[in-house]
Amino acid sequence: QAQLVESGGGLVQAGGSLRLSCAASGIIFGFNDMGWFRQAPGKKREMVATITSGDSTNYADSVKGRFTISRDNAKNTVYLQMNSLKPEDTGVYYCNANGLGRDYRHLEVWGQGTLVTVSS
């Protein structure tokens, strides 16, 4: 069964840093595009950063220059390094996988989310 498990969220002061991790299982990790999305209270879920199976990255304008997405295919894990955090970065951060499951069928999977709170 495909599963994504996020970790690394927490409370941090503005200007601080956090690193989120997302461990994947039940998918062919190297054949999946991975992404981080977030949802702030009362707002829609939005894309934060994505990384393709070929390591191409894309960032929301609001996080460019502050956040870095990376992946370790040997560990089936994707990371989000968040620096210079701002209160508006507060929200639940979700990991997403879009690609092939172990049965070689297409699937899309979401993690359960990890809460990031940035205090001013």
mmCIF file of C-alpha atoms in Angstrom:
data_model
loop_
_atom_site.group_PDB
_atom_site.id
_atom_site.type_symbol
_atom_site.label_atom_id
_atom_site.label_comp_id
_atom_site.label_asym_id
_atom_site.label_seq_id
_atom_site.Cartn_x
_atom_site.Cartn_y
_atom_site.Cartn_z
ATOM 1 C CA GLN A 1 0.000 0.000 0.000
ATOM 2 C CA ALA A 2 1.357 3.386 -0.988
ATOM 3 C CA GLN A 3 2.090 5.668 1.944
ATOM 4 C CA LEU A 4 3.792 8.994 2.611
ATOM 5 C CA VAL A 5 4.837 9.960 6.129
ATOM 6 C CA GLU A 6 5.878 13.552 6.853
ATOM 7 C CA SER A 7 7.964 14.710 9.778
ATOM 8 C CA GLY A 8 9.877 17.752 10.915
ATOM 9 C CA GLY A 9 7.124 20.267 11.519
ATOM 10 C CA GLY A 10 6.926 22.367 14.655
ATOM 11 C CA LEU A 11 6.961 25.832 16.151
ATOM 12 C CA VAL A 12 9.684 28.249 15.104
ATOM 13 C CA GLN A 13 10.256 31.971 15.397
ATOM 14 C CA ALA A 14 10.228 34.186 12.347
ATOM 15 C CA GLY A 15 13.595 34.094 10.631
ATOM 16 C CA GLY A 16 14.238 30.538 11.753
ATOM 17 C CA SER A 17 14.587 27.316 9.804
ATOM 18 C CA LEU A 18 12.972 23.897 9.630
ATOM 19 C CA ARG A 19 13.550 20.841 7.484
ATOM 20 C CA LEU A 20 10.607 18.670 6.569
ATOM 21 C CA SER A 21 11.033 15.059 5.502
ATOM 22 C CA CYS A 22 8.648 12.776 3.667
ATOM 23 C CA ALA A 23 9.335 9.049 3.635
ATOM 24 C CA ALA A 24 7.615 7.077 0.900
ATOM 25 C CA SER A 25 6.720 3.424 0.753
ATOM 26 C CA GLY A 26 4.706 1.294 -1.651
ATOM 27 C CA ILE A 27 5.685 3.333 -4.710
ATOM 28 C CA ILE A 28 8.503 3.234 -7.238
ATOM 29 C CA PHE A 29 10.061 6.364 -5.789
ATOM 30 C CA GLY A 30 12.403 7.093 -8.676
ATOM 31 C CA PHE A 31 9.445 7.180 -11.065
ATOM 32 C CA ASN A 32 7.445 9.660 -9.042
ATOM 33 C CA ASP A 33 7.290 13.423 -9.152
ATOM 34 C CA MET A 34 7.247 14.652 -5.559
ATOM 35 C CA GLY A 35 5.872 17.832 -4.095
ATOM 36 C CA TRP A 36 5.167 19.824 -0.982
ATOM 37 C CA PHE A 37 1.887 21.656 -0.600
ATOM 38 C CA ARG A 38 0.525 23.680 2.296
ATOM 39 C CA GLN A 39 -2.797 24.788 3.618
ATOM 40 C CA ALA A 40 -3.136 27.769 5.914
ATOM 41 C CA PRO A 41 -6.197 28.176 8.132
ATOM 42 C CA GLY A 42 -9.174 29.259 6.053
ATOM 43 C CA LYS A 43 -7.274 29.033 2.782
ATOM 44 C CA LYS A 44 -7.025 26.574 -0.078
ATOM 45 C CA ARG A 45 -4.161 24.123 -0.381
ATOM 46 C CA GLU A 46 -1.364 25.578 -2.508
ATOM 47 C CA MET A 47 1.776 24.262 -4.149
ATOM 48 C CA VAL A 48 4.985 25.135 -2.335
ATOM 49 C CA ALA A 49 7.633 23.194 -4.269
ATOM 50 C CA THR A 50 7.882 20.249 -6.609
ATOM 51 C CA ILE A 51 10.685 18.058 -7.885
ATOM 52 C CA THR A 52 10.341 15.741 -10.837
ATOM 53 C CA SER A 53 11.781 12.278 -11.247
ATOM 54 C CA GLY A 54 14.470 13.990 -13.304
ATOM 55 C CA ASP A 55 15.279 16.445 -10.487
ATOM 56 C CA SER A 56 13.717 19.519 -12.090
ATOM 57 C CA THR A 57 12.360 21.827 -9.411
ATOM 58 C CA ASN A 58 9.610 24.415 -9.257
ATOM 59 C CA TYR A 59 8.745 26.820 -6.456
ATOM 60 C CA ALA A 60 5.905 29.091 -5.516
ATOM 61 C CA ASP A 61 6.957 32.731 -5.921
ATOM 62 C CA SER A 62 6.396 33.291 -2.200
ATOM 63 C CA VAL A 63 9.124 30.812 -1.201
ATOM 64 C CA LYS A 64 11.714 31.251 -3.961
ATOM 65 C CA GLY A 65 15.151 31.882 -2.502
ATOM 66 C CA ARG A 66 14.091 30.675 0.965
ATOM 67 C CA PHE A 67 12.966 27.066 0.482
ATOM 68 C CA THR A 68 14.796 24.190 -1.184
ATOM 69 C CA ILE A 69 13.265 20.873 -2.210
ATOM 70 C CA SER A 70 15.471 17.829 -2.683
ATOM 71 C CA ARG A 71 15.139 14.084 -2.919
ATOM 72 C CA ASP A 72 17.190 11.036 -1.975
ATOM 73 C CA ASN A 73 16.108 8.148 -4.169
ATOM 74 C CA ALA A 74 18.206 5.688 -2.165
ATOM 75 C CA LYS A 75 16.187 6.556 0.952
ATOM 76 C CA ASN A 76 12.813 7.048 -0.784
ATOM 77 C CA THR A 77 12.648 10.433 0.891
ATOM 78 C CA VAL A 78 11.943 13.993 -0.200
ATOM 79 C CA TYR A 79 12.961 17.006 1.852
ATOM 80 C CA LEU A 80 11.942 20.623 2.166
ATOM 81 C CA GLN A 81 14.530 22.924 3.706
ATOM 82 C CA MET A 82 12.804 26.084 4.869
ATOM 83 C CA ASN A 83 14.899 29.108 5.789
ATOM 84 C CA SER A 84 14.012 32.685 6.729
ATOM 85 C CA LEU A 85 10.577 31.551 7.773
ATOM 86 C CA LYS A 86 7.765 34.080 7.961
ATOM 87 C CA PRO A 87 4.471 33.986 9.882
ATOM 88 C CA GLU A 88 2.665 33.636 6.549
ATOM 89 C CA ASP A 89 4.442 30.283 6.052
ATOM 90 C CA THR A 90 2.295 28.868 8.843
ATOM 91 C CA GLY A 91 0.118 25.951 7.810
ATOM 92 C CA VAL A 92 -0.169 22.228 7.425
ATOM 93 C CA TYR A 93 2.409 20.951 4.969
ATOM 94 C CA TYR A 94 1.505 17.948 2.857
ATOM 95 C CA CYS A 95 3.747 15.673 0.835
ATOM 96 C CA ASN A 96 2.513 14.468 -2.560
ATOM 97 C CA ALA A 97 3.664 11.714 -4.881
ATOM 98 C CA ASN A 98 2.490 11.464 -8.476
ATOM 99 C CA GLY A 99 3.768 8.586 -10.574
ATOM 100 C CA LEU A 100 4.014 4.821 -10.508
ATOM 101 C CA GLY A 101 2.983 2.413 -7.823
ATOM 102 C CA ARG A 102 4.677 -0.907 -7.347
ATOM 103 C CA ASP A 103 2.186 -2.450 -9.773
ATOM 104 C CA TYR A 104 3.387 0.043 -12.398
ATOM 105 C CA ARG A 105 -0.019 1.699 -12.456
ATOM 106 C CA HIS A 106 -0.318 5.462 -12.090
ATOM 107 C CA LEU A 107 -1.225 6.732 -8.678
ATOM 108 C CA GLU A 108 -1.253 9.920 -6.648
ATOM 109 C CA VAL A 109 -0.720 9.790 -2.923
ATOM 110 C CA TRP A 110 -0.929 12.402 -0.149
ATOM 111 C CA GLY A 111 0.627 12.299 3.275
ATOM 112 C CA GLN A 112 -1.260 13.097 6.453
ATOM 113 C CA GLY A 113 0.400 16.487 6.852
ATOM 114 C CA THR A 114 2.712 18.102 9.370
ATOM 115 C CA LEU A 115 1.993 21.413 11.085
ATOM 116 C CA VAL A 116 4.412 24.313 10.761
ATOM 117 C CA THR A 117 3.801 27.339 12.973
ATOM 118 C CA VAL A 118 5.920 30.460 12.592
ATOM 119 C CA SER A 119 5.587 32.999 15.385
ATOM 120 C CA SER A 120 6.272 36.687 14.896
#
